[in-house]
């Protein structure tokens, strides 16, 4: 089955630690995205990548970093510089091109204490 | 810039009631419009889409029509079920933006 996997589903970290969230897709999509969702709110774009070895900042990139070394993988690192990292993180992918729908993974809920 | 405004929730309905969730948008150019659904603790699933004016997207009994004159994309279902309880997001992408712009979401609860 084609799809997007995110791991782990739940993640707990101590304040001051960096943490990396995994996102893998086997849909052969060129574009991948990371969103953050806070309770009762919509999704906000963190980073996106249209092609391997290239990525751009979204609306709330501060305190986050990404890499895109392989087409199928787009890991997100939440650094200690992120002031309020506790949130639900969603990865998505789409066919290259401006107006195509995005397909989402199941999400990772990160709790930092 | 692009923006999406959704009907404030939460919305509570009885089973078999008629559902409307309003969505209006502001966008440059000619956006594609989407409705996504999110069940508790899960990611978003694409429910339906429309890519040009007057297109009607439909899926699982849900419908929405792309109205360019009123910049709207309201979601409707004639008879809701308990299993439709979820959060619904309206979203758009325009050719220049390369990213989805989401509304804030509408929580729907359907009671038996």
PDB file of C-alpha atoms in Angstrom:
ATOM      1  CA  UNK A   1       0.000   0.000   0.000  1.00  0.00           C
ATOM      2  CA  UNK A   2       1.281   3.447  -0.893  1.00  0.00           C
ATOM      3  CA  UNK A   3       1.255   6.086   1.757  1.00  0.00           C
ATOM      4  CA  UNK A   4       3.063   8.270   4.254  1.00  0.00           C
ATOM      5  CA  UNK A   5       4.418   6.966   7.521  1.00  0.00           C
ATOM      6  CA  UNK A   6       5.445   9.017  10.513  1.00  0.00           C
ATOM      7  CA  UNK A   7       7.196   7.683  13.539  1.00  0.00           C
ATOM      8  CA  UNK A   8       6.840   7.543  16.405  1.00  0.00           C
ATOM      9  CA  UNK A   9       3.177   8.345  17.053  1.00  0.00           C
ATOM     10  CA  UNK A  10       3.950   9.758  20.507  1.00  0.00           C
ATOM     11  CA  UNK A  11       7.256  11.330  21.547  1.00  0.00           C
ATOM     12  CA  UNK A  12       8.315  12.739  24.892  1.00  0.00           C
ATOM     13  CA  UNK A  13      11.409  14.866  25.466  1.00  0.00           C
ATOM     14  CA  UNK A  14      12.930  17.034  28.140  1.00  0.00           C
ATOM     15  CA  UNK A  15      13.289  20.731  27.521  1.00  0.00           C
ATOM     16  CA  UNK A  16      16.632  21.615  25.952  1.00  0.00           C
ATOM     17  CA  UNK A  17      16.938  18.431  23.900  1.00  0.00           C
ATOM     18  CA  UNK A  18      16.788  18.282  20.127  1.00  0.00           C
ATOM     19  CA  UNK A  19      14.416  15.684  18.672  1.00  0.00           C
ATOM     20  CA  UNK A  20      13.983  14.364  15.120  1.00  0.00           C
ATOM     21  CA  UNK A  21      10.630  13.317  13.687  1.00  0.00           C
ATOM     22  CA  UNK A  22      10.587  10.833  10.858  1.00  0.00           C
ATOM     23  CA  UNK A  23       8.524  11.081   7.657  1.00  0.00           C
ATOM     24  CA  UNK A  24       8.711   8.546   4.832  1.00  0.00           C
ATOM     25  CA  UNK A  25       6.562   8.274   1.699  1.00  0.00           C
ATOM     26  CA  UNK A  26       6.373   5.633  -1.034  1.00  0.00           C
ATOM     27  CA  UNK A  27       4.029   7.578  -3.307  1.00  0.00           C
ATOM     28  CA  UNK A  28       6.895   8.759  -5.535  1.00  0.00           C
ATOM     29  CA  UNK A  29       5.912  12.352  -4.787  1.00  0.00           C
ATOM     30  CA  UNK A  30       8.445  15.089  -5.387  1.00  0.00           C
ATOM     31  CA  UNK A  31       7.095  17.600  -2.865  1.00  0.00           C
ATOM     32  CA  UNK A  32       6.973  17.120   0.901  1.00  0.00           C
ATOM     33  CA  UNK A  33       5.776  19.354   3.723  1.00  0.00           C
ATOM     34  CA  UNK A  34       5.816  19.692   7.507  1.00  0.00           C
ATOM     35  CA  UNK A  35       2.944  21.285   9.407  1.00  0.00           C
ATOM     36  CA  UNK A  36       2.345  22.037  13.041  1.00  0.00           C
ATOM     37  CA  UNK A  37      -1.128  21.792  14.604  1.00  0.00           C
ATOM     38  CA  UNK A  38      -2.025  23.240  17.992  1.00  0.00           C
ATOM     39  CA  UNK A  39      -5.269  22.410  19.823  1.00  0.00           C
ATOM     40  CA  UNK A  40      -8.319  23.971  18.221  1.00  0.00           C
ATOM     41  CA  UNK A  41      -6.287  25.564  15.459  1.00  0.00           C
ATOM     42  CA  UNK A  42      -5.581  25.036  11.805  1.00  0.00           C
ATOM     43  CA  UNK A  43      -2.313  23.852  10.361  1.00  0.00           C
ATOM     44  CA  UNK A  44       0.740  26.069   9.988  1.00  0.00           C
ATOM     45  CA  UNK A  45       3.514  25.331   7.508  1.00  0.00           C
ATOM     46  CA  UNK A  46       6.997  24.816   8.955  1.00  0.00           C
ATOM     47  CA  UNK A  47       9.102  23.765   5.954  1.00  0.00           C
ATOM     48  CA  UNK A  48       8.539  22.362   2.507  1.00  0.00           C
ATOM     49  CA  UNK A  49      10.662  20.731  -0.169  1.00  0.00           C
ATOM     50  CA  UNK A  50       9.855  20.603  -3.863  1.00  0.00           C
ATOM     51  CA  UNK A  51      12.829  18.459  -4.827  1.00  0.00           C
ATOM     52  CA  UNK A  52      15.685  16.459  -3.305  1.00  0.00           C
ATOM     53  CA  UNK A  53      18.429  18.566  -1.705  1.00  0.00           C
ATOM     54  CA  UNK A  54      16.275  21.689  -1.707  1.00  0.00           C
ATOM     55  CA  UNK A  55      13.841  23.077   0.867  1.00  0.00           C
ATOM     56  CA  UNK A  56      12.230  26.365   1.839  1.00  0.00           C
ATOM     57  CA  UNK A  57      11.030  27.905   5.083  1.00  0.00           C
ATOM     58  CA  UNK A  58       7.334  28.120   5.720  1.00  0.00           C
ATOM     59  CA  UNK A  59       5.486  30.489   8.010  1.00  0.00           C
ATOM     60  CA  UNK A  60       6.934  29.248  11.320  1.00  0.00           C
ATOM     61  CA  UNK A  61      10.410  27.832  10.564  1.00  0.00           C
ATOM     62  CA  UNK A  62      12.225  29.337  13.552  1.00  0.00           C
ATOM     63  CA  UNK A  63      13.548  26.639  15.869  1.00  0.00           C
ATOM     64  CA  UNK A  64      13.158  23.860  13.301  1.00  0.00           C
ATOM     65  CA  UNK A  65      15.453  22.296  10.699  1.00  0.00           C
ATOM     66  CA  UNK A  66      14.969  19.757   7.902  1.00  0.00           C
ATOM     67  CA  UNK A  67      16.919  17.772   5.342  1.00  0.00           C
ATOM     68  CA  UNK A  68      15.933  16.166   2.058  1.00  0.00           C
ATOM     69  CA  UNK A  69      18.677  13.755   1.051  1.00  0.00           C
ATOM     70  CA  UNK A  70      16.310  11.190  -0.464  1.00  0.00           C
ATOM     71  CA  UNK A  71      13.081  11.629  -2.387  1.00  0.00           C
ATOM     72  CA  UNK A  72      11.126   9.449   0.018  1.00  0.00           C
ATOM     73  CA  UNK A  73      12.349  10.947   3.286  1.00  0.00           C
ATOM     74  CA  UNK A  74      11.925  14.374   4.900  1.00  0.00           C
ATOM     75  CA  UNK A  75      12.913  14.352   8.601  1.00  0.00           C
ATOM     76  CA  UNK A  76      12.147  17.314  10.847  1.00  0.00           C
ATOM     77  CA  UNK A  77      14.370  18.288  13.788  1.00  0.00           C
ATOM     78  CA  UNK A  78      12.820  20.296  16.585  1.00  0.00           C
ATOM     79  CA  UNK A  79      15.701  22.134  18.203  1.00  0.00           C
ATOM     80  CA  UNK A  80      16.061  23.519  21.696  1.00  0.00           C
ATOM     81  CA  UNK A  81      15.613  26.987  20.161  1.00  0.00           C
ATOM     82  CA  UNK A  82      11.923  26.300  19.517  1.00  0.00           C
ATOM     83  CA  UNK A  83      10.173  28.134  22.340  1.00  0.00           C
ATOM     84  CA  UNK A  84       6.977  26.090  22.469  1.00  0.00           C
ATOM     85  CA  UNK A  85       7.584  22.714  20.803  1.00  0.00           C
ATOM     86  CA  UNK A  86       4.690  20.719  22.273  1.00  0.00           C
ATOM     87  CA  UNK A  87       2.277  20.144  19.385  1.00  0.00           C
ATOM     88  CA  UNK A  88       0.950  17.663  16.838  1.00  0.00           C
ATOM     89  CA  UNK A  89       3.242  17.462  13.789  1.00  0.00           C
ATOM     90  CA  UNK A  90       1.938  16.404  10.391  1.00  0.00           C
ATOM     91  CA  UNK A  91       3.929  15.478   7.310  1.00  0.00           C
ATOM     92  CA  UNK A  92       2.423  15.629   3.836  1.00  0.00           C
ATOM     93  CA  UNK A  93       3.436  15.033   0.241  1.00  0.00           C
ATOM     94  CA  UNK A  94       2.129  15.923  -3.189  1.00  0.00           C
ATOM     95  CA  UNK A  95       2.842  15.566  -6.872  1.00  0.00           C
ATOM     96  CA  UNK A  96       5.103  18.347  -8.060  1.00  0.00           C
ATOM     97  CA  UNK A  97       3.138  21.338  -9.235  1.00  0.00           C
ATOM     98  CA  UNK A  98       1.253  24.234  -7.776  1.00  0.00           C
ATOM     99  CA  UNK A  99      -2.362  23.201  -7.285  1.00  0.00           C
ATOM    100  CA  UNK A 100      -2.239  19.539  -6.386  1.00  0.00           C
ATOM    101  CA  UNK A 101      -3.756  18.094  -3.251  1.00  0.00           C
ATOM    102  CA  UNK A 102      -1.516  16.998  -0.426  1.00  0.00           C
ATOM    103  CA  UNK A 103      -1.659  13.614   1.274  1.00  0.00           C
ATOM    104  CA  UNK A 104      -1.008  13.458   4.997  1.00  0.00           C
ATOM    105  CA  UNK A 105       0.655  11.035   7.351  1.00  0.00           C
ATOM    106  CA  UNK A 106      -0.890   9.989  10.691  1.00  0.00           C
ATOM    107  CA  UNK A 107       1.070  12.579  12.675  1.00  0.00           C
ATOM    108  CA  UNK A 108       3.447  12.612  15.650  1.00  0.00           C
ATOM    109  CA  UNK A 109       2.390  14.102  18.956  1.00  0.00           C
ATOM    110  CA  UNK A 110       5.415  15.676  20.629  1.00  0.00           C
ATOM    111  CA  UNK A 111       5.346  16.578  24.298  1.00  0.00           C
ATOM    112  CA  UNK A 112       8.239  18.516  25.797  1.00  0.00           C
ATOM    113  CA  UNK A 113       8.420  18.966  29.558  1.00  0.00           C
TER     114      UNK A 113
ATOM    115  CA  UNK B   1      -2.104  36.911   0.575  1.00  0.00           C
ATOM    116  CA  UNK B   2      -4.334  33.863   0.650  1.00  0.00           C
ATOM    117  CA  UNK B   3      -6.770  33.215   3.475  1.00  0.00           C
ATOM    118  CA  UNK B   4      -9.614  30.854   4.347  1.00  0.00           C
ATOM    119  CA  UNK B   5     -12.443  31.643   6.745  1.00  0.00           C
ATOM    120  CA  UNK B   6     -14.511  28.821   8.146  1.00  0.00           C
ATOM    121  CA  UNK B   7     -17.681  28.676  10.134  1.00  0.00           C
ATOM    122  CA  UNK B   8     -16.970  28.727  13.852  1.00  0.00           C
ATOM    123  CA  UNK B   9     -17.616  25.522  15.705  1.00  0.00           C
ATOM    124  CA  UNK B  10     -18.348  23.349  17.420  1.00  0.00           C
ATOM    125  CA  UNK B  11     -21.378  22.088  15.504  1.00  0.00           C
ATOM    126  CA  UNK B  12     -23.618  19.481  17.120  1.00  0.00           C
ATOM    127  CA  UNK B  13     -26.294  17.682  15.086  1.00  0.00           C
ATOM    128  CA  UNK B  14     -28.590  14.731  15.494  1.00  0.00           C
ATOM    129  CA  UNK B  15     -28.130  11.732  13.236  1.00  0.00           C
ATOM    130  CA  UNK B  16     -29.785  12.184   9.803  1.00  0.00           C
ATOM    131  CA  UNK B  17     -29.756  15.989  10.075  1.00  0.00           C
ATOM    132  CA  UNK B  18     -28.613  18.219   7.212  1.00  0.00           C
ATOM    133  CA  UNK B  19     -25.092  19.613   7.471  1.00  0.00           C
ATOM    134  CA  UNK B  20     -23.652  22.854   6.137  1.00  0.00           C
ATOM    135  CA  UNK B  21     -20.200  24.146   7.031  1.00  0.00           C
ATOM    136  CA  UNK B  22     -19.463  27.521   5.489  1.00  0.00           C
ATOM    137  CA  UNK B  23     -16.127  28.350   3.911  1.00  0.00           C
ATOM    138  CA  UNK B  24     -15.084  31.550   2.137  1.00  0.00           C
ATOM    139  CA  UNK B  25     -11.695  32.400   0.748  1.00  0.00           C
ATOM    140  CA  UNK B  26      -9.421  35.148  -0.484  1.00  0.00           C
ATOM    141  CA  UNK B  27      -6.805  34.207  -3.032  1.00  0.00           C
ATOM    142  CA  UNK B  28      -4.742  35.504  -5.896  1.00  0.00           C
ATOM    143  CA  UNK B  29      -5.348  33.905  -9.244  1.00  0.00           C
ATOM    144  CA  UNK B  30      -7.522  30.820  -9.571  1.00  0.00           C
ATOM    145  CA  UNK B  31      -7.077  28.539  -6.571  1.00  0.00           C
ATOM    146  CA  UNK B  32      -7.902  24.880  -6.181  1.00  0.00           C
ATOM    147  CA  UNK B  33     -10.176  24.244  -3.196  1.00  0.00           C
ATOM    148  CA  UNK B  34     -10.249  21.299  -0.805  1.00  0.00           C
ATOM    149  CA  UNK B  35     -12.070  19.890   2.172  1.00  0.00           C
ATOM    150  CA  UNK B  36     -10.080  17.694   4.528  1.00  0.00           C
ATOM    151  CA  UNK B  37     -11.385  15.656   7.480  1.00  0.00           C
ATOM    152  CA  UNK B  38      -9.475  14.787  10.643  1.00  0.00           C
ATOM    153  CA  UNK B  39     -10.634  12.055  13.016  1.00  0.00           C
ATOM    154  CA  UNK B  40      -9.399  12.191  16.632  1.00  0.00           C
ATOM    155  CA  UNK B  41      -5.669  11.581  16.944  1.00  0.00           C
ATOM    156  CA  UNK B  42      -5.167  11.064  13.228  1.00  0.00           C
ATOM    157  CA  UNK B  43      -3.791  12.909  10.226  1.00  0.00           C
ATOM    158  CA  UNK B  44      -5.886  14.714   7.639  1.00  0.00           C
ATOM    159  CA  UNK B  45      -7.707  12.860   4.888  1.00  0.00           C
ATOM    160  CA  UNK B  46      -8.720  14.494   1.637  1.00  0.00           C
ATOM    161  CA  UNK B  47     -12.517  14.495   1.510  1.00  0.00           C
ATOM    162  CA  UNK B  48     -13.157  16.291  -1.788  1.00  0.00           C
ATOM    163  CA  UNK B  49     -11.753  18.905  -4.113  1.00  0.00           C
ATOM    164  CA  UNK B  50     -12.641  21.315  -6.920  1.00  0.00           C
ATOM    165  CA  UNK B  51     -10.171  22.895  -9.285  1.00  0.00           C
ATOM    166  CA  UNK B  52     -12.196  25.470 -11.221  1.00  0.00           C
ATOM    167  CA  UNK B  53     -15.283  27.637 -10.924  1.00  0.00           C
ATOM    168  CA  UNK B  54     -18.631  25.794 -10.801  1.00  0.00           C
ATOM    169  CA  UNK B  55     -16.943  22.433 -10.221  1.00  0.00           C
ATOM    170  CA  UNK B  56     -18.702  20.270  -7.648  1.00  0.00           C
ATOM    171  CA  UNK B  57     -16.562  17.978  -5.531  1.00  0.00           C
ATOM    172  CA  UNK B  58     -18.284  15.004  -3.920  1.00  0.00           C
ATOM    173  CA  UNK B  59     -17.364  12.004  -1.791  1.00  0.00           C
ATOM    174  CA  UNK B  60     -19.111   9.792   0.806  1.00  0.00           C
ATOM    175  CA  UNK B  61     -22.310  11.855   0.545  1.00  0.00           C
ATOM    176  CA  UNK B  62     -20.503  15.165   1.080  1.00  0.00           C
ATOM    177  CA  UNK B  63     -20.608  17.869  -1.604  1.00  0.00           C
ATOM    178  CA  UNK B  64     -19.123  21.316  -2.148  1.00  0.00           C
ATOM    179  CA  UNK B  65     -19.409  23.657  -5.127  1.00  0.00           C
ATOM    180  CA  UNK B  66     -16.675  26.123  -6.149  1.00  0.00           C
ATOM    181  CA  UNK B  67     -18.460  29.489  -6.315  1.00  0.00           C
ATOM    182  CA  UNK B  68     -16.139  32.104  -7.747  1.00  0.00           C
ATOM    183  CA  UNK B  69     -18.702  34.908  -7.640  1.00  0.00           C
ATOM    184  CA  UNK B  70     -19.123  34.537  -3.865  1.00  0.00           C
ATOM    185  CA  UNK B  71     -15.607  33.127  -3.219  1.00  0.00           C
ATOM    186  CA  UNK B  72     -17.154  30.250  -1.312  1.00  0.00           C
ATOM    187  CA  UNK B  73     -16.837  26.467  -1.029  1.00  0.00           C
ATOM    188  CA  UNK B  74     -19.465  25.399   1.502  1.00  0.00           C
ATOM    189  CA  UNK B  75     -19.531  21.747   2.600  1.00  0.00           C
ATOM    190  CA  UNK B  76     -22.924  19.985   2.678  1.00  0.00           C
ATOM    191  CA  UNK B  77     -24.302  16.563   3.495  1.00  0.00           C
ATOM    192  CA  UNK B  78     -27.937  15.637   3.375  1.00  0.00           C
ATOM    193  CA  UNK B  79     -27.986  13.137   6.247  1.00  0.00           C
ATOM    194  CA  UNK B  80     -25.114  12.927   8.724  1.00  0.00           C
ATOM    195  CA  UNK B  81     -24.111   9.823  10.646  1.00  0.00           C
ATOM    196  CA  UNK B  82     -22.419   9.391  14.013  1.00  0.00           C
ATOM    197  CA  UNK B  83     -19.322   8.251  12.134  1.00  0.00           C
ATOM    198  CA  UNK B  84     -19.070  11.712  10.489  1.00  0.00           C
ATOM    199  CA  UNK B  85     -18.022  13.220  13.823  1.00  0.00           C
ATOM    200  CA  UNK B  86     -14.634  14.808  13.145  1.00  0.00           C
ATOM    201  CA  UNK B  87     -12.924  18.120  12.457  1.00  0.00           C
ATOM    202  CA  UNK B  88     -13.379  19.495   8.947  1.00  0.00           C
ATOM    203  CA  UNK B  89     -10.855  21.828   7.309  1.00  0.00           C
ATOM    204  CA  UNK B  90     -11.361  23.965   4.241  1.00  0.00           C
ATOM    205  CA  UNK B  91      -8.150  24.720   2.330  1.00  0.00           C
ATOM    206  CA  UNK B  92      -6.873  26.241  -0.876  1.00  0.00           C
ATOM    207  CA  UNK B  93      -3.761  26.320  -2.983  1.00  0.00           C
ATOM    208  CA  UNK B  94      -3.063  28.879  -5.645  1.00  0.00           C
ATOM    209  CA  UNK B  95      -0.532  28.468  -8.396  1.00  0.00           C
ATOM    210  CA  UNK B  96       1.907  30.976  -6.998  1.00  0.00           C
ATOM    211  CA  UNK B  97       1.798  29.849  -3.368  1.00  0.00           C
ATOM    212  CA  UNK B  98       2.807  26.163  -3.679  1.00  0.00           C
ATOM    213  CA  UNK B  99       1.400  25.539  -0.225  1.00  0.00           C
ATOM    214  CA  UNK B 100      -1.981  24.835   1.304  1.00  0.00           C
ATOM    215  CA  UNK B 101      -3.703  27.607   3.240  1.00  0.00           C
ATOM    216  CA  UNK B 102      -6.071  26.164   5.847  1.00  0.00           C
ATOM    217  CA  UNK B 103      -9.080  27.447   7.672  1.00  0.00           C
ATOM    218  CA  UNK B 104      -9.136  27.000  11.437  1.00  0.00           C
ATOM    219  CA  UNK B 105     -11.291  23.877  11.285  1.00  0.00           C
ATOM    220  CA  UNK B 106     -14.859  23.093  12.375  1.00  0.00           C
ATOM    221  CA  UNK B 107     -15.544  20.424  14.966  1.00  0.00           C
ATOM    222  CA  UNK B 108     -18.643  18.361  14.104  1.00  0.00           C
ATOM    223  CA  UNK B 109     -20.320  16.086  16.627  1.00  0.00           C
ATOM    224  CA  UNK B 110     -23.230  13.908  15.515  1.00  0.00           C
ATOM    225  CA  UNK B 111     -25.415  12.460  18.271  1.00  0.00           C
ATOM    226  CA  UNK B 112     -27.357   9.200  17.866  1.00  0.00           C
TER     227      UNK B 112
END
